[in-house]
Amino acid sequence: MLKPYKLLSKNFLSISDISIDELVYILDLAKKFKKKELNFEIKDKVLGLIFDKSSTRTRVSFQVAMSRLGGTTIDLNPNTSQIGRGELIKDTARVLSSYCDVLAIRTFKQSDLEDYAKWSTKPVINALTDIEHPCQALADFLTVKEEFGDFKDVVITFVGDGNNVANSLILCGSMLGVEVRVACPKGYEPKNSIIQKAKKINDKNILKITNDIEFAVSGANVLYTDVWSSMGEENNKGKKDSNFNGFTINKKLLNKAREDAIVLHCLPAYRDKEITDEVIESEKSRIFQQAENRMHVQQALLACLLQ
Ligand code: CP
Ligand code: NVA
């Protein structure tokens, strides 16, 4: 019988904070929770959510995951707390971690998240920063596993900005030995530090960064995209929209992937920018299954962190 066990790392700030065995284990556990084959309770535990940016999926999936485990959640943002009035992270972290058993934080800088983790006495989860979105990567790979059974010979092509979602996808792919290709316009490649970290995790040349979208899509099992302008980049939107011209996942591009290819998007989506409505609504889309999986993977993650 599969049972949640304690993770080696206190925090989940990056997808690579957990070991490869732990990653595989969380995905298996999530599947059990999804199939309702596992009854596991962490009664009376409280998850504190601190969101400096908007969220629909991450906020609600964490709330429901916690409630399914028998725990509760409190939801904070800069406007309803003293965070917006400039209270220091080190003070907020010490106080909130004395009330809560785990904190999930969505903020801008990865270094601010690390600061929370440093001062918090309880586990801290990255609920998205400018650099990573590791909970999203868990759901992405669970969705891929559900589709193809395992990760053998699977090729995932991310079309779009080398952003937080792409970064966690890249690192998670390296951990699981999955070929990840990123197709982006010149100048929008993922950070070199992420590429180097991925290559250190897996040196088998399974990460491909290219500006050649046709090459990236050919033979791919999964086409994945995200918004061109992430939260915090609103001022650059006009420039990015024009620079990303030609990087839309449409029917024509999808037809260049493998016949059994599926389409992912972390959502929210901007139709006719990074993806067409036709593709989102097509039989190849697993986008809403992927969104549902956020809840199952986070239930598994919480169960492990709260052991
Ligand atoms: N995918 C994702 O994180 O969605 P939200 O911004 O709605 O949480
Ligand atoms: N890259 C996007 C993801 C949203 C879930 C952003 O950071 O806004």
mmCIF file with all atom_site columns, C-alpha atoms in Angstrom, residues 78-246:
data_model
loop_
_atom_site.group_PDB
_atom_site.id
_atom_site.type_symbol
_atom_site.label_atom_id
_atom_site.label_alt_id
_atom_site.label_comp_id
_atom_site.label_asym_id
_atom_site.label_entity_id
_atom_site.label_seq_id
_atom_site.pdbx_PDB_ins_code
_atom_site.Cartn_x
_atom_site.Cartn_y
_atom_site.Cartn_z
_atom_site.occupancy
_atom_site.B_iso_or_equiv
_atom_site.pdbx_formal_charge
_atom_site.auth_seq_id
_atom_site.auth_comp_id
_atom_site.auth_asym_id
_atom_site.auth_atom_id
_atom_site.pdbx_PDB_model_num
ATOM 1   C CA . PRO A 1 78  ? -0.880 42.189 -0.040  1.00 0.00 ? 78  PRO A CA 1
ATOM 2   C CA . ASN A 1 79  ? -4.176 44.117 0.217   1.00 0.00 ? 79  ASN A CA 1
ATOM 3   C CA . THR A 1 80  ? -5.651 42.116 3.057   1.00 0.00 ? 80  THR A CA 1
ATOM 4   C CA . SER A 1 81  ? -2.462 41.812 5.112   1.00 0.00 ? 81  SER A CA 1
ATOM 5   C CA . GLN A 1 82  ? 0.412  44.028 6.234   1.00 0.00 ? 82  GLN A CA 1
ATOM 6   C CA . ILE A 1 83  ? 2.559  42.693 3.372   1.00 0.00 ? 83  ILE A CA 1
ATOM 7   C CA . GLY A 1 84  ? 1.307  45.481 1.096   1.00 0.00 ? 84  GLY A CA 1
ATOM 8   C CA . ARG A 1 85  ? 2.298  48.059 3.710   1.00 0.00 ? 85  ARG A CA 1
ATOM 9   C CA . GLY A 1 86  ? 5.879  46.859 3.660   1.00 0.00 ? 86  GLY A CA 1
ATOM 10  C CA . GLU A 1 87  ? 6.144  44.413 6.555   1.00 0.00 ? 87  GLU A CA 1
ATOM 11  C CA . LEU A 1 88  ? 9.408  42.534 6.125   1.00 0.00 ? 88  LEU A CA 1
ATOM 12  C CA . ILE A 1 89  ? 9.379  38.985 4.786   1.00 0.00 ? 89  ILE A CA 1
ATOM 13  C CA . LYS A 1 90  ? 11.406 37.801 7.750   1.00 0.00 ? 90  LYS A CA 1
ATOM 14  C CA . ASP A 1 91  ? 8.740  39.066 10.164  1.00 0.00 ? 91  ASP A CA 1
ATOM 15  C CA . THR A 1 92  ? 5.772  37.802 8.135   1.00 0.00 ? 92  THR A CA 1
ATOM 16  C CA . ALA A 1 93  ? 7.404  34.389 7.680   1.00 0.00 ? 93  ALA A CA 1
ATOM 17  C CA . ARG A 1 94  ? 8.150  33.893 11.375  1.00 0.00 ? 94  ARG A CA 1
ATOM 18  C CA . VAL A 1 95  ? 4.664  34.902 12.462  1.00 0.00 ? 95  VAL A CA 1
ATOM 19  C CA . LEU A 1 96  ? 2.693  32.987 9.822   1.00 0.00 ? 96  LEU A CA 1
ATOM 20  C CA . SER A 1 97  ? 4.741  29.834 10.288  1.00 0.00 ? 97  SER A CA 1
ATOM 21  C CA . SER A 1 98  ? 3.916  29.911 13.989  1.00 0.00 ? 98  SER A CA 1
ATOM 22  C CA . TYR A 1 99  ? 0.204  29.717 13.072  1.00 0.00 ? 99  TYR A CA 1
ATOM 23  C CA . CYS A 1 100 ? 0.302  27.552 9.934   1.00 0.00 ? 100 CYS A CA 1
ATOM 24  C CA . ASP A 1 101 ? 1.790  24.113 9.231   1.00 0.00 ? 101 ASP A CA 1
ATOM 25  C CA . VAL A 1 102 ? 2.816  24.859 5.634   1.00 0.00 ? 102 VAL A CA 1
ATOM 26  C CA . LEU A 1 103 ? 2.943  27.983 3.437   1.00 0.00 ? 103 LEU A CA 1
ATOM 27  C CA . ALA A 1 104 ? 2.374  28.203 -0.330  1.00 0.00 ? 104 ALA A CA 1
ATOM 28  C CA . ILE A 1 105 ? 3.683  31.468 -1.755  1.00 0.00 ? 105 ILE A CA 1
ATOM 29  C CA . ARG A 1 106 ? 3.204  33.140 -5.143  1.00 0.00 ? 106 ARG A CA 1
ATOM 30  C CA . THR A 1 107 ? 5.489  36.107 -5.621  1.00 0.00 ? 107 THR A CA 1
ATOM 31  C CA . PHE A 1 108 ? 7.825  37.797 -8.088  1.00 0.00 ? 108 PHE A CA 1
ATOM 32  C CA . LYS A 1 109 ? 11.432 37.183 -7.095  1.00 0.00 ? 109 LYS A CA 1
ATOM 33  C CA . GLN A 1 110 ? 12.730 33.673 -6.385  1.00 0.00 ? 110 GLN A CA 1
ATOM 34  C CA . SER A 1 111 ? 15.041 35.297 -3.806  1.00 0.00 ? 111 SER A CA 1
ATOM 35  C CA . ASP A 1 112 ? 11.986 36.590 -1.881  1.00 0.00 ? 112 ASP A CA 1
ATOM 36  C CA . LEU A 1 113 ? 10.577 33.071 -1.821  1.00 0.00 ? 113 LEU A CA 1
ATOM 37  C CA . GLU A 1 114 ? 13.933 31.825 -0.536  1.00 0.00 ? 114 GLU A CA 1
ATOM 38  C CA . ASP A 1 115 ? 13.808 34.501 2.137   1.00 0.00 ? 115 ASP A CA 1
ATOM 39  C CA . TYR A 1 116 ? 10.385 33.254 3.265   1.00 0.00 ? 116 TYR A CA 1
ATOM 40  C CA . ALA A 1 117 ? 11.781 29.709 3.412   1.00 0.00 ? 117 ALA A CA 1
ATOM 41  C CA . LYS A 1 118 ? 14.785 30.863 5.416   1.00 0.00 ? 118 LYS A CA 1
ATOM 42  C CA . TRP A 1 119 ? 12.657 32.497 8.118   1.00 0.00 ? 119 TRP A CA 1
ATOM 43  C CA . SER A 1 120 ? 9.705  30.098 8.096   1.00 0.00 ? 120 SER A CA 1
ATOM 44  C CA . THR A 1 121 ? 9.819  27.282 10.626  1.00 0.00 ? 121 THR A CA 1
ATOM 45  C CA . LYS A 1 122 ? 7.416  25.275 8.428   1.00 0.00 ? 122 LYS A CA 1
ATOM 46  C CA . PRO A 1 123 ? 7.676  23.992 4.821   1.00 0.00 ? 123 PRO A CA 1
ATOM 47  C CA . VAL A 1 124 ? 7.353  26.567 2.046   1.00 0.00 ? 124 VAL A CA 1
ATOM 48  C CA . ILE A 1 125 ? 5.935  25.695 -1.395  1.00 0.00 ? 125 ILE A CA 1
ATOM 49  C CA . ASN A 1 126 ? 6.598  27.702 -4.557  1.00 0.00 ? 126 ASN A CA 1
ATOM 50  C CA . ALA A 1 127 ? 3.147  28.558 -5.928  1.00 0.00 ? 127 ALA A CA 1
ATOM 51  C CA . LEU A 1 128 ? 4.870  30.426 -8.840  1.00 0.00 ? 128 LEU A CA 1
ATOM 52  C CA . THR A 1 129 ? 7.691  32.926 -9.029  1.00 0.00 ? 129 THR A CA 1
ATOM 53  C CA . ASP A 1 130 ? 9.212  34.692 -12.024 1.00 0.00 ? 130 ASP A CA 1
ATOM 54  C CA . ILE A 1 131 ? 11.683 31.801 -12.245 1.00 0.00 ? 131 ILE A CA 1
ATOM 55  C CA . GLU A 1 132 ? 9.725  28.611 -11.550 1.00 0.00 ? 132 GLU A CA 1
ATOM 56  C CA . HIS A 1 133 ? 6.294  27.032 -11.311 1.00 0.00 ? 133 HIS A CA 1
ATOM 57  C CA . PRO A 1 134 ? 7.111  23.582 -9.927  1.00 0.00 ? 134 PRO A CA 1
ATOM 58  C CA . CYS A 1 135 ? 3.548  22.591 -8.900  1.00 0.00 ? 135 CYS A CA 1
ATOM 59  C CA . GLN A 1 136 ? 2.546  23.174 -12.526 1.00 0.00 ? 136 GLN A CA 1
ATOM 60  C CA . ALA A 1 137 ? 5.328  20.845 -13.724 1.00 0.00 ? 137 ALA A CA 1
ATOM 61  C CA . LEU A 1 138 ? 4.024  18.073 -11.439 1.00 0.00 ? 138 LEU A CA 1
ATOM 62  C CA . ALA A 1 139 ? 0.574  18.364 -13.038 1.00 0.00 ? 139 ALA A CA 1
ATOM 63  C CA . ASP A 1 140 ? 2.077  18.548 -16.545 1.00 0.00 ? 140 ASP A CA 1
ATOM 64  C CA . PHE A 1 141 ? 4.020  15.336 -16.147 1.00 0.00 ? 141 PHE A CA 1
ATOM 65  C CA . LEU A 1 142 ? 1.113  13.541 -14.458 1.00 0.00 ? 142 LEU A CA 1
ATOM 66  C CA . THR A 1 143 ? -1.004 14.424 -17.512 1.00 0.00 ? 143 THR A CA 1
ATOM 67  C CA . VAL A 1 144 ? 1.694  13.159 -19.880 1.00 0.00 ? 144 VAL A CA 1
ATOM 68  C CA . LYS A 1 145 ? 2.011  9.940  -17.872 1.00 0.00 ? 145 LYS A CA 1
ATOM 69  C CA . GLU A 1 146 ? -1.746 9.387  -17.972 1.00 0.00 ? 146 GLU A CA 1
ATOM 70  C CA . GLU A 1 147 ? -1.684 9.763  -21.748 1.00 0.00 ? 147 GLU A CA 1
ATOM 71  C CA . PHE A 1 148 ? 1.346  7.694  -22.699 1.00 0.00 ? 148 PHE A CA 1
ATOM 72  C CA . GLY A 1 149 ? 1.597  5.277  -19.738 1.00 0.00 ? 149 GLY A CA 1
ATOM 73  C CA . ASP A 1 150 ? 5.242  6.116  -19.093 1.00 0.00 ? 150 ASP A CA 1
ATOM 74  C CA . PHE A 1 151 ? 7.830  8.669  -20.207 1.00 0.00 ? 151 PHE A CA 1
ATOM 75  C CA . LYS A 1 152 ? 9.819  6.407  -22.527 1.00 0.00 ? 152 LYS A CA 1
ATOM 76  C CA . ASP A 1 153 ? 10.528 8.106  -25.889 1.00 0.00 ? 153 ASP A CA 1
ATOM 77  C CA . VAL A 1 154 ? 8.143  10.965 -25.115 1.00 0.00 ? 154 VAL A CA 1
ATOM 78  C CA . VAL A 1 155 ? 9.086  14.322 -26.657 1.00 0.00 ? 155 VAL A CA 1
ATOM 79  C CA . ILE A 1 156 ? 7.557  17.477 -25.160 1.00 0.00 ? 156 ILE A CA 1
ATOM 80  C CA . THR A 1 157 ? 7.779  20.669 -27.220 1.00 0.00 ? 157 THR A CA 1
ATOM 81  C CA . PHE A 1 158 ? 7.140  23.935 -25.420 1.00 0.00 ? 158 PHE A CA 1
ATOM 82  C CA . VAL A 1 159 ? 6.320  26.703 -27.917 1.00 0.00 ? 159 VAL A CA 1
ATOM 83  C CA . GLY A 1 160 ? 6.637  30.200 -26.484 1.00 0.00 ? 160 GLY A CA 1
ATOM 84  C CA . ASP A 1 161 ? 8.450  32.273 -23.907 1.00 0.00 ? 161 ASP A CA 1
ATOM 85  C CA . GLY A 1 162 ? 11.353 30.757 -21.962 1.00 0.00 ? 162 GLY A CA 1
ATOM 86  C CA . ASN A 1 163 ? 9.527  31.621 -18.742 1.00 0.00 ? 163 ASN A CA 1
ATOM 87  C CA . ASN A 1 164 ? 8.807  30.170 -15.276 1.00 0.00 ? 164 ASN A CA 1
ATOM 88  C CA . VAL A 1 165 ? 6.555  27.402 -16.660 1.00 0.00 ? 165 VAL A CA 1
ATOM 89  C CA . ALA A 1 166 ? 9.154  26.458 -19.283 1.00 0.00 ? 166 ALA A CA 1
ATOM 90  C CA . ASN A 1 167 ? 11.910 26.465 -16.646 1.00 0.00 ? 167 ASN A CA 1
ATOM 91  C CA . SER A 1 168 ? 10.152 23.990 -14.347 1.00 0.00 ? 168 SER A CA 1
ATOM 92  C CA . LEU A 1 169 ? 9.175  21.857 -17.353 1.00 0.00 ? 169 LEU A CA 1
ATOM 93  C CA . ILE A 1 170 ? 12.823 21.767 -18.476 1.00 0.00 ? 170 ILE A CA 1
ATOM 94  C CA . LEU A 1 171 ? 14.123 20.776 -15.041 1.00 0.00 ? 171 LEU A CA 1
ATOM 95  C CA . CYS A 1 172 ? 11.396 18.187 -14.494 1.00 0.00 ? 172 CYS A CA 1
ATOM 96  C CA . GLY A 1 173 ? 12.069 16.720 -17.947 1.00 0.00 ? 173 GLY A CA 1
ATOM 97  C CA . SER A 1 174 ? 15.759 16.382 -17.118 1.00 0.00 ? 174 SER A CA 1
ATOM 98  C CA . MET A 1 175 ? 14.914 14.623 -13.874 1.00 0.00 ? 175 MET A CA 1
ATOM 99  C CA . LEU A 1 176 ? 12.602 12.143 -15.611 1.00 0.00 ? 176 LEU A CA 1
ATOM 100 C CA . GLY A 1 177 ? 14.785 11.669 -18.691 1.00 0.00 ? 177 GLY A CA 1
ATOM 101 C CA . VAL A 1 178 ? 12.183 13.197 -21.031 1.00 0.00 ? 178 VAL A CA 1
ATOM 102 C CA . GLU A 1 179 ? 13.254 15.110 -24.140 1.00 0.00 ? 179 GLU A CA 1
ATOM 103 C CA . VAL A 1 180 ? 12.077 18.711 -23.808 1.00 0.00 ? 180 VAL A CA 1
ATOM 104 C CA . ARG A 1 181 ? 12.339 21.105 -26.742 1.00 0.00 ? 181 ARG A CA 1
ATOM 105 C CA . VAL A 1 182 ? 11.741 24.820 -26.338 1.00 0.00 ? 182 VAL A CA 1
ATOM 106 C CA . ALA A 1 183 ? 10.892 26.776 -29.489 1.00 0.00 ? 183 ALA A CA 1
ATOM 107 C CA . CYS A 1 184 ? 10.982 30.536 -28.970 1.00 0.00 ? 184 CYS A CA 1
ATOM 108 C CA . PRO A 1 185 ? 11.815 33.715 -30.869 1.00 0.00 ? 185 PRO A CA 1
ATOM 109 C CA . LYS A 1 186 ? 15.414 34.922 -30.604 1.00 0.00 ? 186 LYS A CA 1
ATOM 110 C CA . GLY A 1 187 ? 16.027 36.627 -27.273 1.00 0.00 ? 187 GLY A CA 1
ATOM 111 C CA . TYR A 1 188 ? 13.302 34.736 -25.408 1.00 0.00 ? 188 TYR A CA 1
ATOM 112 C CA . GLU A 1 189 ? 15.292 31.594 -24.595 1.00 0.00 ? 189 GLU A CA 1
ATOM 113 C CA . PRO A 1 190 ? 15.162 30.209 -21.038 1.00 0.00 ? 190 PRO A CA 1
ATOM 114 C CA . LYS A 1 191 ? 17.821 31.508 -18.653 1.00 0.00 ? 191 LYS A CA 1
ATOM 115 C CA . ASN A 1 192 ? 21.270 30.035 -19.054 1.00 0.00 ? 192 ASN A CA 1
ATOM 116 C CA . SER A 1 193 ? 21.342 29.107 -15.341 1.00 0.00 ? 193 SER A CA 1
ATOM 117 C CA . ILE A 1 194 ? 18.279 26.868 -15.860 1.00 0.00 ? 194 ILE A CA 1
ATOM 118 C CA . ILE A 1 195 ? 19.771 25.261 -18.980 1.00 0.00 ? 195 ILE A CA 1
ATOM 119 C CA . GLN A 1 196 ? 23.020 24.552 -17.106 1.00 0.00 ? 196 GLN A CA 1
ATOM 120 C CA . LYS A 1 197 ? 21.148 23.178 -14.101 1.00 0.00 ? 197 LYS A CA 1
ATOM 121 C CA . ALA A 1 198 ? 19.125 20.865 -16.382 1.00 0.00 ? 198 ALA A CA 1
ATOM 122 C CA . LYS A 1 199 ? 22.289 19.636 -18.100 1.00 0.00 ? 199 LYS A CA 1
ATOM 123 C CA . LYS A 1 200 ? 23.862 18.923 -14.734 1.00 0.00 ? 200 LYS A CA 1
ATOM 124 C CA . ILE A 1 201 ? 20.831 16.852 -13.737 1.00 0.00 ? 201 ILE A CA 1
ATOM 125 C CA . ASN A 1 202 ? 20.871 14.955 -17.043 1.00 0.00 ? 202 ASN A CA 1
ATOM 126 C CA . ASP A 1 203 ? 23.808 15.097 -19.467 1.00 0.00 ? 203 ASP A CA 1
ATOM 127 C CA . LYS A 1 204 ? 22.178 13.019 -22.236 1.00 0.00 ? 204 LYS A CA 1
ATOM 128 C CA . ASN A 1 205 ? 21.486 15.943 -24.585 1.00 0.00 ? 205 ASN A CA 1
ATOM 129 C CA . ILE A 1 206 ? 17.707 15.673 -24.127 1.00 0.00 ? 206 ILE A CA 1
ATOM 130 C CA . LEU A 1 207 ? 17.170 19.430 -23.836 1.00 0.00 ? 207 LEU A CA 1
ATOM 131 C CA . LYS A 1 208 ? 16.866 21.328 -27.110 1.00 0.00 ? 208 LYS A CA 1
ATOM 132 C CA . ILE A 1 209 ? 16.479 25.109 -27.276 1.00 0.00 ? 209 ILE A CA 1
ATOM 133 C CA . THR A 1 210 ? 15.742 26.433 -30.748 1.00 0.00 ? 210 THR A CA 1
ATOM 134 C CA . ASN A 1 211 ? 14.242 29.319 -32.726 1.00 0.00 ? 211 ASN A CA 1
ATOM 135 C CA . ASP A 1 212 ? 13.159 26.822 -35.401 1.00 0.00 ? 212 ASP A CA 1
ATOM 136 C CA . ILE A 1 213 ? 9.559  26.011 -34.562 1.00 0.00 ? 213 ILE A CA 1
ATOM 137 C CA . GLU A 1 214 ? 9.118  23.440 -37.381 1.00 0.00 ? 214 GLU A CA 1
ATOM 138 C CA . PHE A 1 215 ? 12.127 21.435 -36.182 1.00 0.00 ? 215 PHE A CA 1
ATOM 139 C CA . ALA A 1 216 ? 10.888 21.573 -32.576 1.00 0.00 ? 216 ALA A CA 1
ATOM 140 C CA . VAL A 1 217 ? 7.388  20.367 -33.405 1.00 0.00 ? 217 VAL A CA 1
ATOM 141 C CA . SER A 1 218 ? 8.341  17.576 -35.786 1.00 0.00 ? 218 SER A CA 1
ATOM 142 C CA . GLY A 1 219 ? 8.012  14.197 -34.037 1.00 0.00 ? 219 GLY A CA 1
ATOM 143 C CA . ALA A 1 220 ? 6.699  15.718 -30.800 1.00 0.00 ? 220 ALA A CA 1
ATOM 144 C CA . ASN A 1 221 ? 4.164  13.858 -28.646 1.00 0.00 ? 221 ASN A CA 1
ATOM 145 C CA . VAL A 1 222 ? 3.182  16.929 -26.661 1.00 0.00 ? 222 VAL A CA 1
ATOM 146 C CA . LEU A 1 223 ? 2.805  20.559 -27.735 1.00 0.00 ? 223 LEU A CA 1
ATOM 147 C CA . TYR A 1 224 ? 2.734  22.867 -24.752 1.00 0.00 ? 224 TYR A CA 1
ATOM 148 C CA . THR A 1 225 ? 2.377  26.625 -24.519 1.00 0.00 ? 225 THR A CA 1
ATOM 149 C CA . ASP A 1 226 ? 1.828  29.436 -22.029 1.00 0.00 ? 226 ASP A CA 1
ATOM 150 C CA . VAL A 1 227 ? 1.080  33.159 -22.260 1.00 0.00 ? 227 VAL A CA 1
ATOM 151 C CA . TRP A 1 228 ? 3.672  35.262 -24.080 1.00 0.00 ? 228 TRP A CA 1
ATOM 152 C CA . SER A 1 229 ? 3.606  37.946 -21.358 1.00 0.00 ? 229 SER A CA 1
ATOM 153 C CA . SER A 1 230 ? 3.685  36.643 -17.811 1.00 0.00 ? 230 SER A CA 1
ATOM 154 C CA . MET A 1 231 ? 2.304  38.424 -14.770 1.00 0.00 ? 231 MET A CA 1
ATOM 155 C CA . GLY A 1 232 ? 4.525  41.424 -14.088 1.00 0.00 ? 232 GLY A CA 1
ATOM 156 C CA . GLU A 1 233 ? 5.415  41.874 -17.785 1.00 0.00 ? 233 GLU A CA 1
ATOM 157 C CA . GLU A 1 234 ? 2.269  43.758 -18.780 1.00 0.00 ? 234 GLU A CA 1
ATOM 158 C CA . ASN A 1 235 ? 4.279  46.817 -19.901 1.00 0.00 ? 235 ASN A CA 1
ATOM 159 C CA . ASN A 1 236 ? 6.082  44.760 -22.548 1.00 0.00 ? 236 ASN A CA 1
ATOM 160 C CA . LYS A 1 237 ? 2.956  43.174 -23.978 1.00 0.00 ? 237 LYS A CA 1
ATOM 161 C CA . GLY A 1 238 ? 2.819  45.081 -27.284 1.00 0.00 ? 238 GLY A CA 1
ATOM 162 C CA . LYS A 1 239 ? 6.458  44.344 -28.100 1.00 0.00 ? 239 LYS A CA 1
ATOM 163 C CA . LYS A 1 240 ? 6.161  40.701 -27.110 1.00 0.00 ? 240 LYS A CA 1
ATOM 164 C CA . ASP A 1 241 ? 2.978  40.166 -29.119 1.00 0.00 ? 241 ASP A CA 1
ATOM 165 C CA . SER A 1 242 ? 4.793  41.308 -32.230 1.00 0.00 ? 242 SER A CA 1
ATOM 166 C CA . ASN A 1 243 ? 8.014  39.385 -31.471 1.00 0.00 ? 243 ASN A CA 1
ATOM 167 C CA . PHE A 1 244 ? 6.066  36.145 -30.923 1.00 0.00 ? 244 PHE A CA 1
ATOM 168 C CA . ASN A 1 245 ? 4.288  36.402 -34.260 1.00 0.00 ? 245 ASN A CA 1
ATOM 169 C CA . GLY A 1 246 ? 4.466  32.900 -35.833 1.00 0.00 ? 246 GLY A CA 1
#
